[in-house]
Coordinates of C-alpha atoms in Angstrom, one line a residue:
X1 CA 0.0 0.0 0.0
X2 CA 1.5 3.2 -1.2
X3 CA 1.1 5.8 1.9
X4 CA 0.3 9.4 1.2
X5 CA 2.4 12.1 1.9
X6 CA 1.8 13.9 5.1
X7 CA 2.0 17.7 3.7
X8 CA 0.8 19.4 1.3
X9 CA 3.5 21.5 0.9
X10 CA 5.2 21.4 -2.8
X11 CA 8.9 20.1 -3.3
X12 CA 10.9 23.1 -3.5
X13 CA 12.4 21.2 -6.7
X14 CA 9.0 21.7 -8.9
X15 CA 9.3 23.8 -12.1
X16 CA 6.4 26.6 -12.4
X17 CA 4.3 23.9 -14.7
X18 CA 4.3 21.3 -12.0
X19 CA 3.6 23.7 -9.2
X20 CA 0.6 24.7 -10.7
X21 CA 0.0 20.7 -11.8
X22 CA 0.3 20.2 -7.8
X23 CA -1.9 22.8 -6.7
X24 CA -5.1 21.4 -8.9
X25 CA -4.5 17.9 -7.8
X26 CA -5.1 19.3 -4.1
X27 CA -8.0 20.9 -5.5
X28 CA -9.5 18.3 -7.6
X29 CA -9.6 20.7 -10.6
X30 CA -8.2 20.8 -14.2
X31 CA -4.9 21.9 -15.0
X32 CA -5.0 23.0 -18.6
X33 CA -2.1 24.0 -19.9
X34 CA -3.9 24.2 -24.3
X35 CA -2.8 27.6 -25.5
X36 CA -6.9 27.2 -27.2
X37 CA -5.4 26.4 -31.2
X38 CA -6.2 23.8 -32.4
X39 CA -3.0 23.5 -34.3
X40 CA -0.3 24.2 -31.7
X41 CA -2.5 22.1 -29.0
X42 CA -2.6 18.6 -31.3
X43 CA -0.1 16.3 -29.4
X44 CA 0.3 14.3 -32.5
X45 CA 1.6 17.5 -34.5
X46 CA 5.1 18.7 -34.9
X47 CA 4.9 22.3 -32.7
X48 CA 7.4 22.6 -30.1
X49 CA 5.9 22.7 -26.6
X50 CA 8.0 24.4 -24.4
X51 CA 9.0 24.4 -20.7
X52 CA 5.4 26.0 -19.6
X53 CA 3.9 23.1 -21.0
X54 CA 6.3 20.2 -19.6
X55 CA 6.0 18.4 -16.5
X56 CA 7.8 15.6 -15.8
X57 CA 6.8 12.0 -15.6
X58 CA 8.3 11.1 -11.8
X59 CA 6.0 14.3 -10.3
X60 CA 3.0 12.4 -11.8
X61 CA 4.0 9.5 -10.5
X62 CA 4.2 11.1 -6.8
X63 CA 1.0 12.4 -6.9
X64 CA -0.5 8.9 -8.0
X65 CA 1.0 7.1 -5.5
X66 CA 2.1 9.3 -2.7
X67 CA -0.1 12.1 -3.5
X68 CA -0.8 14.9 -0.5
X69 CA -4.0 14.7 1.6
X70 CA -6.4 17.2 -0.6
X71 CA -7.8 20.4 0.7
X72 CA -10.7 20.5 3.1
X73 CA -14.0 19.3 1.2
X74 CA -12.3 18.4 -2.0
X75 CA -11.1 15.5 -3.4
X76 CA -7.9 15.0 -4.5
X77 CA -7.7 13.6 -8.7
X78 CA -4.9 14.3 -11.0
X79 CA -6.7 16.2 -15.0
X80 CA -4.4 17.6 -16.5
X81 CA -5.4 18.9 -20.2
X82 CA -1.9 19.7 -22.9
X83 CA 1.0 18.5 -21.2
X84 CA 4.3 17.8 -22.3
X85 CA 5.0 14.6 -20.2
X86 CA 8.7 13.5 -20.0
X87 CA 10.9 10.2 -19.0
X88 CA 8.8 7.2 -18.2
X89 CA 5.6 6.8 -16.3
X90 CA 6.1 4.1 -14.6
X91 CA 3.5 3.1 -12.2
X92 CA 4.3 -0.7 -12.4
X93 CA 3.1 -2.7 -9.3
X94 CA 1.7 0.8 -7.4
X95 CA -1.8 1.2 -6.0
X96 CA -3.2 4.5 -7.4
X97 CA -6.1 5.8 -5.6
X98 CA -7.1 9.3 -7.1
X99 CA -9.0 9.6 -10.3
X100 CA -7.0 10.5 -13.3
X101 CA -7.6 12.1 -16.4
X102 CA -5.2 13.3 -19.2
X103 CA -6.3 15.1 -22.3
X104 CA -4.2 16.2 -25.4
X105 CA -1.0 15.5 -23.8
X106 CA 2.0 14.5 -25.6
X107 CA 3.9 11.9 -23.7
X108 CA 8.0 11.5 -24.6
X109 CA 8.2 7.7 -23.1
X110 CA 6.5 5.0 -22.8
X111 CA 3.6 4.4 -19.7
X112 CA 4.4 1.6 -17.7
X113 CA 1.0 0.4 -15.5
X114 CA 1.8 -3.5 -15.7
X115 CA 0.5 -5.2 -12.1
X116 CA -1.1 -1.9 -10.8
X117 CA -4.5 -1.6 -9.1
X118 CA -6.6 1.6 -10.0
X119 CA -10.3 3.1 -10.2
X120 CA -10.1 4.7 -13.1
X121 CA -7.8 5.8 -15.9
X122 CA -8.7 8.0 -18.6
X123 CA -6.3 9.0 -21.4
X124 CA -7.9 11.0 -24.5
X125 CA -6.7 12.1 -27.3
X126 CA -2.8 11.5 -26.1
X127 CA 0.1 11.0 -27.6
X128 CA 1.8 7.7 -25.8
X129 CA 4.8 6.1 -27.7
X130 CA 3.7 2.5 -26.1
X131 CA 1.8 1.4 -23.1
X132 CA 2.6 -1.5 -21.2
X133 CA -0.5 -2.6 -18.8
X134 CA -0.2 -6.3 -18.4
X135 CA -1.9 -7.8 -15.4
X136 CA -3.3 -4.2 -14.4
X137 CA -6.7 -4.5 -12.6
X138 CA -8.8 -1.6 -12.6
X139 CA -12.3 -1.0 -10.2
X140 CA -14.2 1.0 -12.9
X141 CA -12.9 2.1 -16.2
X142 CA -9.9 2.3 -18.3
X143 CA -10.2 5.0 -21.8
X144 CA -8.0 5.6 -24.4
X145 CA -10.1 7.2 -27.0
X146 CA -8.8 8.9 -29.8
X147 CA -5.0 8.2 -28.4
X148 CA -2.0 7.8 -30.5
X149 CA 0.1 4.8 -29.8
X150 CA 2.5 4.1 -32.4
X151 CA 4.7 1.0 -30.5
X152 CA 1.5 -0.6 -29.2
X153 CA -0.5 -1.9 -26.4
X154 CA 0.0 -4.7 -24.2
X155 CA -2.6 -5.3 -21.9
X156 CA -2.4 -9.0 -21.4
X157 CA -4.0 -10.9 -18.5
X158 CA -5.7 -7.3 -17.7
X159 CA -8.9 -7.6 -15.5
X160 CA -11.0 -4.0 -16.3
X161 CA -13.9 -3.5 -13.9
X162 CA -16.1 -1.7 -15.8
X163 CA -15.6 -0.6 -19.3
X164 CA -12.2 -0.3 -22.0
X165 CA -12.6 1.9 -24.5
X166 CA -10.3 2.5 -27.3
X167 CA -12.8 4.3 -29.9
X168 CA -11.3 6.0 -32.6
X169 CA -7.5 5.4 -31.4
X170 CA -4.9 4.9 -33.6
X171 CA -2.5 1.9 -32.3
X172 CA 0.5 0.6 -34.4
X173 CA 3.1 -2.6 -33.4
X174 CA 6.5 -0.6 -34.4
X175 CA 8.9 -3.1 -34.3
X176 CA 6.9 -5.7 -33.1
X177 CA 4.1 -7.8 -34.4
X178 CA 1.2 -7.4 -32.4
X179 CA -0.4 -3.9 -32.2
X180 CA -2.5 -4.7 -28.8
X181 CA -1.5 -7.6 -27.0
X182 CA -4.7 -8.4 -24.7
X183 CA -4.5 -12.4 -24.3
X184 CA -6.3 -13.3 -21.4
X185 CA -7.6 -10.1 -20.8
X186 CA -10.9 -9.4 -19.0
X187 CA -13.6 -6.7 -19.0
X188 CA -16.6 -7.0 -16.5
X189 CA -18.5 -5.0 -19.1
X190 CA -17.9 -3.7 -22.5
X191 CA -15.1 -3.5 -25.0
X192 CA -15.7 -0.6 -27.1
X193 CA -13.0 -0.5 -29.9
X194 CA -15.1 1.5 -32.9
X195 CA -13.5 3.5 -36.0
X196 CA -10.0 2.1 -34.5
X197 CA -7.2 2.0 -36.4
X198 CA -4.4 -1.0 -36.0
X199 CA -1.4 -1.2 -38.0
X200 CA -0.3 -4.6 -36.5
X201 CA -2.0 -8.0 -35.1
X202 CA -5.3 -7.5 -32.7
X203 CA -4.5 -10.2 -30.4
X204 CA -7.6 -11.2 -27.9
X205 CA -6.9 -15.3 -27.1
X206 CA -9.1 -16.3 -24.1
X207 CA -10.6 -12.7 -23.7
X208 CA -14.0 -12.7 -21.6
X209 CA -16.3 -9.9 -22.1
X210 CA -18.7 -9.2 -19.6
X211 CA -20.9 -7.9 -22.3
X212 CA -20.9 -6.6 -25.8
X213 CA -17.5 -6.1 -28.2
X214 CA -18.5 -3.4 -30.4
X215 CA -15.8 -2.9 -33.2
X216 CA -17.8 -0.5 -36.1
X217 CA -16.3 1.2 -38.2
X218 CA -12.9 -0.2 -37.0
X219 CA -9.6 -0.7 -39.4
X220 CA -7.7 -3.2 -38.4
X221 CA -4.3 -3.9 -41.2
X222 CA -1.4 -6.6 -40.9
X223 CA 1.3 -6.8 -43.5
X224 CA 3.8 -8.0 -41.2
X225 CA 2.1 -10.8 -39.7
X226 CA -0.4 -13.9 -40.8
X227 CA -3.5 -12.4 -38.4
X228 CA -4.9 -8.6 -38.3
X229 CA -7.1 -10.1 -35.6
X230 CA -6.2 -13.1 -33.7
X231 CA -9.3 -13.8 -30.4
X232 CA -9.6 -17.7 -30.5
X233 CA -11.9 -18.7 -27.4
X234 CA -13.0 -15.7 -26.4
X235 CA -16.0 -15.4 -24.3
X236 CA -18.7 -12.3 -25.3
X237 CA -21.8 -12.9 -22.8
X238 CA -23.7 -10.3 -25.5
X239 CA -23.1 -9.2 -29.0
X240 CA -20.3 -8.8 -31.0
X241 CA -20.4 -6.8 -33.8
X242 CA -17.6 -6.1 -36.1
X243 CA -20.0 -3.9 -38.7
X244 CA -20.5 -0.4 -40.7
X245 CA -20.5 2.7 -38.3
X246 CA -23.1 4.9 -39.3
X247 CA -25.8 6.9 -37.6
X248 CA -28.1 4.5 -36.6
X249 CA -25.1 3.6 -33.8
X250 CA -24.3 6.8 -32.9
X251 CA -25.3 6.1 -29.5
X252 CA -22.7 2.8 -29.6
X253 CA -20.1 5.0 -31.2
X254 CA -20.1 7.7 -28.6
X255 CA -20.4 5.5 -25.6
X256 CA -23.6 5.3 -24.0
X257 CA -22.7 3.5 -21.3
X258 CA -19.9 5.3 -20.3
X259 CA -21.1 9.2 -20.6
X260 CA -17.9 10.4 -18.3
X261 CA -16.2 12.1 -20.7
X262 CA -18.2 11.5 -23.6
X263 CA -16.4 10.4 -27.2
X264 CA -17.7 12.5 -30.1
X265 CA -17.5 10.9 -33.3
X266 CA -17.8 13.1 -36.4
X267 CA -18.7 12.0 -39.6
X268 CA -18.3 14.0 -41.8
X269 CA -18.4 13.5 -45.7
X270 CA -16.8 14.6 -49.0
X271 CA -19.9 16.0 -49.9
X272 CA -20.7 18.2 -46.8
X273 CA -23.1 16.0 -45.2
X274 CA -22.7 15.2 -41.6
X275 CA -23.2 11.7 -41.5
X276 CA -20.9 8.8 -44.0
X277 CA -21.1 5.2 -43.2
X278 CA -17.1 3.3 -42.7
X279 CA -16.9 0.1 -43.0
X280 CA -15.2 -2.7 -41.1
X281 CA -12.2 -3.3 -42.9
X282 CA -9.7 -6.1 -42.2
X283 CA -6.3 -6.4 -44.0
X284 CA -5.0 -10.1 -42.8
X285 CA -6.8 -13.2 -41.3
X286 CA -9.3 -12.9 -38.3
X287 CA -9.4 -16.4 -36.4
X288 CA -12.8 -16.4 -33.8
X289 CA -12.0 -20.1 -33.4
X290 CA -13.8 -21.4 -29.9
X291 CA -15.4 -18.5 -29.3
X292 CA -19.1 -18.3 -27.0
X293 CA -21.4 -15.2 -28.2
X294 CA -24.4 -15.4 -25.8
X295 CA -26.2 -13.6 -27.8
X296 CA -24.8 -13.0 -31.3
X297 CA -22.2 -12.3 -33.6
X298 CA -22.5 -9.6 -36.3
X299 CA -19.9 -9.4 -39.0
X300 CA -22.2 -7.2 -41.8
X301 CA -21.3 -5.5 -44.7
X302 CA -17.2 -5.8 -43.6
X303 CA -14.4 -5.6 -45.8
X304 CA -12.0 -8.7 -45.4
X305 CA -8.9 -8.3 -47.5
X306 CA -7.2 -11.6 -47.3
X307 CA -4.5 -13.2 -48.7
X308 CA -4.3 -16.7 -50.5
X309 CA -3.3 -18.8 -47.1
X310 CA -5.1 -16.7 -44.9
X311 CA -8.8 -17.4 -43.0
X312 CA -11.8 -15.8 -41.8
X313 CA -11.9 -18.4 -39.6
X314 CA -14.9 -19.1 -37.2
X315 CA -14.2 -22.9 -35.7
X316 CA -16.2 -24.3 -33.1
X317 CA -18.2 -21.3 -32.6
X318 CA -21.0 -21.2 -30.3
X319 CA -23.5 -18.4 -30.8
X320 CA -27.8 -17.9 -31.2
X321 CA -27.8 -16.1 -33.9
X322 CA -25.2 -15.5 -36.7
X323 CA -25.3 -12.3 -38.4
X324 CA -22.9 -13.0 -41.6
X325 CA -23.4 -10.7 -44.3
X326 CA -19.8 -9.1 -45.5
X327 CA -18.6 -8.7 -48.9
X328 CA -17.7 -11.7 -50.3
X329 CA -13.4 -11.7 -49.5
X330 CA -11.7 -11.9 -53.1
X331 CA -9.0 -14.5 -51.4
X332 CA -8.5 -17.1 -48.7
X333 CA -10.9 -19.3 -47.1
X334 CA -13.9 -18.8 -45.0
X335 CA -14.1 -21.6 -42.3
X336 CA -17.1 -22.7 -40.4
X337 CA -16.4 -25.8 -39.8
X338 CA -17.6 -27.2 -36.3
X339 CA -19.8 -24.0 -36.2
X340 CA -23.0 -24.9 -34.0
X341 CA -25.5 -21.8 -34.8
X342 CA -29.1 -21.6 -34.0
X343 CA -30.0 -18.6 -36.3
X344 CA -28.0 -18.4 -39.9
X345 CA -28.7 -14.6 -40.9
X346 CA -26.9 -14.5 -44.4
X347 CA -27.0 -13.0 -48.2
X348 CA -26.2 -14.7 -51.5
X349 CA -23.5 -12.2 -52.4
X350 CA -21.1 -13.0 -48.8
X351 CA -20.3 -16.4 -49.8
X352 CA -17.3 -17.1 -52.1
X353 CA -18.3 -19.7 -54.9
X354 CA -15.0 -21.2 -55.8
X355 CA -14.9 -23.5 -53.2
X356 CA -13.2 -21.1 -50.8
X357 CA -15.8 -22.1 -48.0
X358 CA -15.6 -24.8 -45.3
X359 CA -18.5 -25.8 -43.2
X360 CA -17.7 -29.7 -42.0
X361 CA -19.4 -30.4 -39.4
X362 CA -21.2 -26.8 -39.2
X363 CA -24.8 -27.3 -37.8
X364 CA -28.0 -24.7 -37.8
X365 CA -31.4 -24.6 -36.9
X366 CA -32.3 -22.2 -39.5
X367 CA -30.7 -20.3 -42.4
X368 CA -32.4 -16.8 -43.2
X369 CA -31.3 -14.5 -46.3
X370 CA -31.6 -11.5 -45.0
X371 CA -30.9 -9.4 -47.6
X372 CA -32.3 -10.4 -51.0
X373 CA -33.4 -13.7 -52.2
X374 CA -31.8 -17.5 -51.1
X375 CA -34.0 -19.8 -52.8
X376 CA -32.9 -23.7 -52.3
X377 CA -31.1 -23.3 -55.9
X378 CA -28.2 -20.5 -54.6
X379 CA -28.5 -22.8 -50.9
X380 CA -27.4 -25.8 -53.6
X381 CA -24.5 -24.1 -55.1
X382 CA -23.7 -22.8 -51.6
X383 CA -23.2 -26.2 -50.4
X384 CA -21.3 -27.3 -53.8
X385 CA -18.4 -24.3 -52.7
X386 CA -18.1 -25.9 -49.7
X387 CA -18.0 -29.6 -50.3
X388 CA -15.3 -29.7 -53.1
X389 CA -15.0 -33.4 -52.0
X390 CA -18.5 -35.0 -51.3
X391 CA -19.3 -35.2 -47.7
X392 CA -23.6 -36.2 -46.9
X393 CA -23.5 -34.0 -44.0
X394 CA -24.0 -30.6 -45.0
X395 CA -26.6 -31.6 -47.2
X396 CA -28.3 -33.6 -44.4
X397 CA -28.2 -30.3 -42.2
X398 CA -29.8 -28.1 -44.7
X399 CA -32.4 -30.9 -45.8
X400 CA -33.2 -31.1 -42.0
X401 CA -33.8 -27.7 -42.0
X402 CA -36.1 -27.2 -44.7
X403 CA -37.6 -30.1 -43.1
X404 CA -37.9 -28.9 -39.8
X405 CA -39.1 -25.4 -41.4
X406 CA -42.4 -27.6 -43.5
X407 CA -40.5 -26.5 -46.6
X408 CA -40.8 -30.8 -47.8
X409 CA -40.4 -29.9 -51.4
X410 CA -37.0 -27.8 -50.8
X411 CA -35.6 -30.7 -48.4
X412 CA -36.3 -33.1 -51.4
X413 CA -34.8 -31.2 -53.7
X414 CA -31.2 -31.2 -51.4
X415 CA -31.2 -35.0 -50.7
X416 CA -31.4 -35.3 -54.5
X417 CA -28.7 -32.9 -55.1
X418 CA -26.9 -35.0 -52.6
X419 CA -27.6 -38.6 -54.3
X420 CA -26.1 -36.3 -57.4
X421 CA -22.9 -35.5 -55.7
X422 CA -22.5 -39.2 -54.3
X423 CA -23.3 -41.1 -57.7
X424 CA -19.6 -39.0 -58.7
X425 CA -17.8 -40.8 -56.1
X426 CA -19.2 -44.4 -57.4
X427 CA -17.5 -46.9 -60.2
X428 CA -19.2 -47.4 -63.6
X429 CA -21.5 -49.7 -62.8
X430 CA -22.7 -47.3 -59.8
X431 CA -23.0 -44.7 -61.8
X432 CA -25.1 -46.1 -64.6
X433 CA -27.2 -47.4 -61.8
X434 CA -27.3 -44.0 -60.4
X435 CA -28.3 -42.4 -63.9
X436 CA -31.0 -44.9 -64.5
X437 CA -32.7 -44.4 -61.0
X438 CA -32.3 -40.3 -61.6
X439 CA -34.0 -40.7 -65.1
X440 CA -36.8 -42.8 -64.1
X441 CA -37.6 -42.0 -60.7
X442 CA -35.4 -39.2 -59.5
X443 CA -34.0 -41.6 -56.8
X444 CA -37.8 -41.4 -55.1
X445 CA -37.7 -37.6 -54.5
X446 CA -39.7 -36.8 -57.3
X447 CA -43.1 -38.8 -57.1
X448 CA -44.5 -36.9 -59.5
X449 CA -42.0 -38.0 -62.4
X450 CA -42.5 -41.8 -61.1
X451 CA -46.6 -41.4 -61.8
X452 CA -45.9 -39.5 -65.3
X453 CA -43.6 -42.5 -66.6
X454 CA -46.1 -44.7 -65.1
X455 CA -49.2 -42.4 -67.3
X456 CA -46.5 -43.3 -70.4
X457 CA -46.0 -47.0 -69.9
X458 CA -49.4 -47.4 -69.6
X459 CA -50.7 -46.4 -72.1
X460 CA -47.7 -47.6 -75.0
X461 CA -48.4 -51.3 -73.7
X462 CA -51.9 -50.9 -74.1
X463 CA -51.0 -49.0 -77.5
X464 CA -49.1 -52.5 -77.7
X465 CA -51.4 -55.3 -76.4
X466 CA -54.2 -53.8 -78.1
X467 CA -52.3 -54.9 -81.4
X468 CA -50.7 -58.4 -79.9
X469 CA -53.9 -59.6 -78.0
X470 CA -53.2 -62.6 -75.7
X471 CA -54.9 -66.3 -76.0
X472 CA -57.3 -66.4 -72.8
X473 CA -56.4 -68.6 -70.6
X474 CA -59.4 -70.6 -70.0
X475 CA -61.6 -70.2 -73.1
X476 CA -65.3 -69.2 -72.7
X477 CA -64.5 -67.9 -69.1
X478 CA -62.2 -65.3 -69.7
X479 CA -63.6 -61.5 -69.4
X480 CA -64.3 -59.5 -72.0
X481 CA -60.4 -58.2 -73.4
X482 CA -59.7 -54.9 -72.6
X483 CA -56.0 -53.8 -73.9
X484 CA -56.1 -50.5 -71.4
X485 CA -57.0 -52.7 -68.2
X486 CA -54.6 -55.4 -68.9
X487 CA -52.0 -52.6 -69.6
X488 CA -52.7 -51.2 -66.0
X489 CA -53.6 -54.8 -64.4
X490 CA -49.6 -55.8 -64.8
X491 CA -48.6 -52.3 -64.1
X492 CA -50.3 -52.0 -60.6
X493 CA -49.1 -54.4 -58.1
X494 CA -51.1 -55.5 -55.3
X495 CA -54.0 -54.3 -56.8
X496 CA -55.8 -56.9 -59.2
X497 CA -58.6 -55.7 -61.6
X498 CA -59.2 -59.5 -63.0
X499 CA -57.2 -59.1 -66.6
X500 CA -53.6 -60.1 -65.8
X501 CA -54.7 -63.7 -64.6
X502 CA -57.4 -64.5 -67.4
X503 CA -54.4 -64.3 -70.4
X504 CA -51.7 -66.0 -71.8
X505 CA -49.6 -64.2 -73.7
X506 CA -46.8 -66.0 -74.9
X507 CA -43.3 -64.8 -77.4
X508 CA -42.9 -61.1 -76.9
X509 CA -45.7 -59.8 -75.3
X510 CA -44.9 -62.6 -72.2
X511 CA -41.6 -60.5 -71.8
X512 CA -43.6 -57.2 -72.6
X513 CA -46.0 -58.5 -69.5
X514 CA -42.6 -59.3 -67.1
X515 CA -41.3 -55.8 -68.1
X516 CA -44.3 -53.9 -66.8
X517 CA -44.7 -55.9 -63.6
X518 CA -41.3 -55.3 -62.6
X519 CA -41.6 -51.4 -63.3
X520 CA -45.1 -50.8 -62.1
X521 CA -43.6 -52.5 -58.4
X522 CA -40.7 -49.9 -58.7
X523 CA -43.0 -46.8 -60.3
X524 CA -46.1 -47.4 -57.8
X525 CA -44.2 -47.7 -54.6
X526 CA -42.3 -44.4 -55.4
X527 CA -45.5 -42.9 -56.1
X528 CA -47.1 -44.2 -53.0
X529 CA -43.9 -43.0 -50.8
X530 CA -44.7 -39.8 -52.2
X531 CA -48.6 -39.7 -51.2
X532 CA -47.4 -40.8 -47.9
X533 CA -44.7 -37.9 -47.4
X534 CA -48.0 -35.4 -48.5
X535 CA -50.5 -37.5 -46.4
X536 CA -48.3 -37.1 -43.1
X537 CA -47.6 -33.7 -43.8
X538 CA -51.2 -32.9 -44.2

């Protein structure tokens, strides 16, 4: 435990900027040391700030963690607003009690925080070369909106008791690969990383999220590395949403649930108008493998920019409700397989159709277009991308669906697409096999084509009969001859309408009569497995 310092007296060693930095943290008030221009007060700019603007790193470091007992009926919290920090920050391993707040100021060093306990930290629109913050463990809140941080953030193993925000900052890895290094980290409620800007991997392995991940309008770019954004088995108890920022979210954007400090967002576009939708772009594979989304994941209308060997990759993912409607990535793979999803939420156009897609093993409950039309024709060629080689269980899942959604014709139609793709696999005597029962009967999925062959039979072999008439087979006791009812007596099994048993036929039309028993027993019970399906159904 850091204990306080008993006066409140200043060092006599204190330059006039940190006086007056000393004075407001007894106070509880702002230090603003902004000359009011825009220009000269931008800590990412190249204006010199000067001695009245500079404090040093160790006085801050004093007041966080042996600060002076504040003034009677104030409390004591460190805001300061342009400052020129220099050296290191290094809080490492402290216990920081007061509140702090920096704005616009341009630090010289890095901030070091790793293993220290805090309330809350807010840094906005700073300038911080790299902050290191593993293990740190914060009661409320930790913001770094709009901050520059060029070397990175390492925040691994973190645990954040309320909310981490990083909208609109601008993180890069320098030297390194990753651009925030968060494995392990933990926010009791939500991760709020909109329009952000990466240069560098995302990495957020084993991350649980005590609510909702909101990352729209967010640009996150790898060159150096295989992943832009690499969260395997993370845990979001809410939503996730990695989608277009626009002004339906402004809310989201701006942080509702955090209205401290606020985080404006401006939109502004080329053509004057206040409000321009960004996308979610991603330069370099995002792996979600093993994730749990409680409530749902959103990737819509994203940019993925991937190369050849790269993924969107989305193994093993447990979610309600999928929300996957990006633009269809021009490379690499998309990877669902293992998926289990209850809701499929999808359009035509974010599939790729060059067998870029893998869904083994992915299981749904149901699979909603929700932008234009996915009739069971696009679902079929959607299927076909992902099973280069043939494999019955994706076509099993989406017949079960249809099934399971009343749509009987639909789920007919797949299991004979999927008798299609499995006759390929079989040697020549399969496939003629196959071809014949397609032809004829449309392996049973098509009852309608069984009864129509059956209408054609019929009436040829009456066509014939009638012109090769049979001896009776007893003389005077034989019924009247009918060519049509003999024609249909052979054809109909079971059934007997008293002309297949009163005639002999002998030579060809014997065979003629064997033909058409054996095709009426394979016609009529496809036709009858038909009127069954539509009886039950009924």
């Amino acid at each position: 435990m850091s204990e306080p310092l008993e006066s409140r007296e200043p060092p006599s060693w204190l330059t006039r900027a940190e006086w007056g930095m000393w004075q407001a943290f007894l106070n509880g008030s702002e230090y603003d040391l902004r000359s009011g221009e825009a220009e000269l007060d931008d800590p990412n700019g190249d204006h010199d700030w000067g001695p009245e603007r500079t404090v040093r790193a160790r006085v801050i470091a004093l007041l966080l963690l042996h600060g002076p007992p504040p003034l009677l009926g104030r409390v004591a919290s460190l805001h300061i607003s342009g400052a020129r920090i220099t050296d290191v920050l290094d809080l490492s391993g402290g216990v920081i009690e007061p509140y702090f707040e920096l704005r616009q100021c341009r630090f010289e060093r890095e901030v070091r925080i790793s293993e220290a306990r805090m309330h809350t930290a807010r840094l906005v629109d700073c300038y911080i070369p790299r902050l290191e913050a593993a293990r740190l463990s914060t009661d409320g809140d930790l913001h770094l909106p709009r901050c520059s941080i060029p070397e990175g953030i390492k925040l691994t193993d973190a645990t954040i008791g309320t909310d981490l925000m990083l909208n609109e900052a601008t993180v890069g890895s320098g030297r390194r690969i990753r651009a925030i290094a968060a494995d392990g980290i933990t926010v009791s409620q939500e991760l709020q990383a909109s329009l952000l800007v990466t240069d560098g991997e995302v990495s957020l392995r084993g991350a649980t999220i005590g609510s909702s991940l909101h990352m729209f309008g967010s640009v996150l770019r790898n060159t150096k590395g295989r992943y832009a954004l690499h969260a395997p088995q993370m845990t979001v108890e809410h939503v996730a949403s990695f989608a277009d920022a626009n002004r339906g979210r402004s809310s989201q954007l701006q942080g509702s649930t955090t209205p401290a400090t606020g985080t404006p967002v401006p939109f502004i576009s080329e053509g004057g108008g206040r409000w321009r939708t960004k996308h979610f772009e991603c330069t370099g594979g995002v792996v979600l493998d093993d994730g749990r989304f409680n409530s749902s994941l959103v990737i819509e209308n994203a940019r993925f920019e991937l190369k050849r060997d790269q993924e969107l990759s989305l193994r093993r993912i447990q979610t309600p409700e999928l929300n996957f409607t990006p633009r269809a990535p021009e490379r690499g793979l998309i990877v669902l397989s293992g998926a289990t999803v209850e809701k499929l939420l999808d359009r035509v156009g974010s599939w790729p159709r060059d067998q870029r897609l893998w869904m083994a093993g992915f299981t749904y409950q149901q699979a909603i277009p929700k932008e234009g039309h996915f009739n069971v024709r696009e679902r079929l060629r959607w299927l076909a991308a992902a099973t280069p080689e043939y494999s019955p269980l994706p076509y099993e899942q989406l017949a079960l669906m249809y099934r399971n959604s009343g749509e009987d014709t639909n789920a007919r139609a797949v299991l004979l697409a999927k008798q299609r793709r499995r006759r390929e696999t079989l040697p020549l005597v399969g496939k003629v096999w196959g071809y014949l029962q397609d032809w004829t009967v449309a392996y049973g999925y098509r009852p309608a084509q069984a009864a129509l062959w059956m209408a054609m039979l019929w009436a040829a072999s009456a066509m014939y009969f009638g012109a090769h008439p049979p001896d009776p087979l007893k003389g005077d006791e034989s019924p009247h001859w009918n060519a049509a009812l003999y024609a249909l007596d052979l054809l109909l099994p079971v059934i007997s309408l008293g002309q297949d048993n009163a005639w002999d036929p002998k030579g060809g039309p014997q065979w003629v009569a064997a033909g058409l028993i054996l095709l009426g027993w394979v016609l009529a019970t496809t036709v009858a497995t038909g009127a069954t399906r539509l009886l039950r159904r009924q």
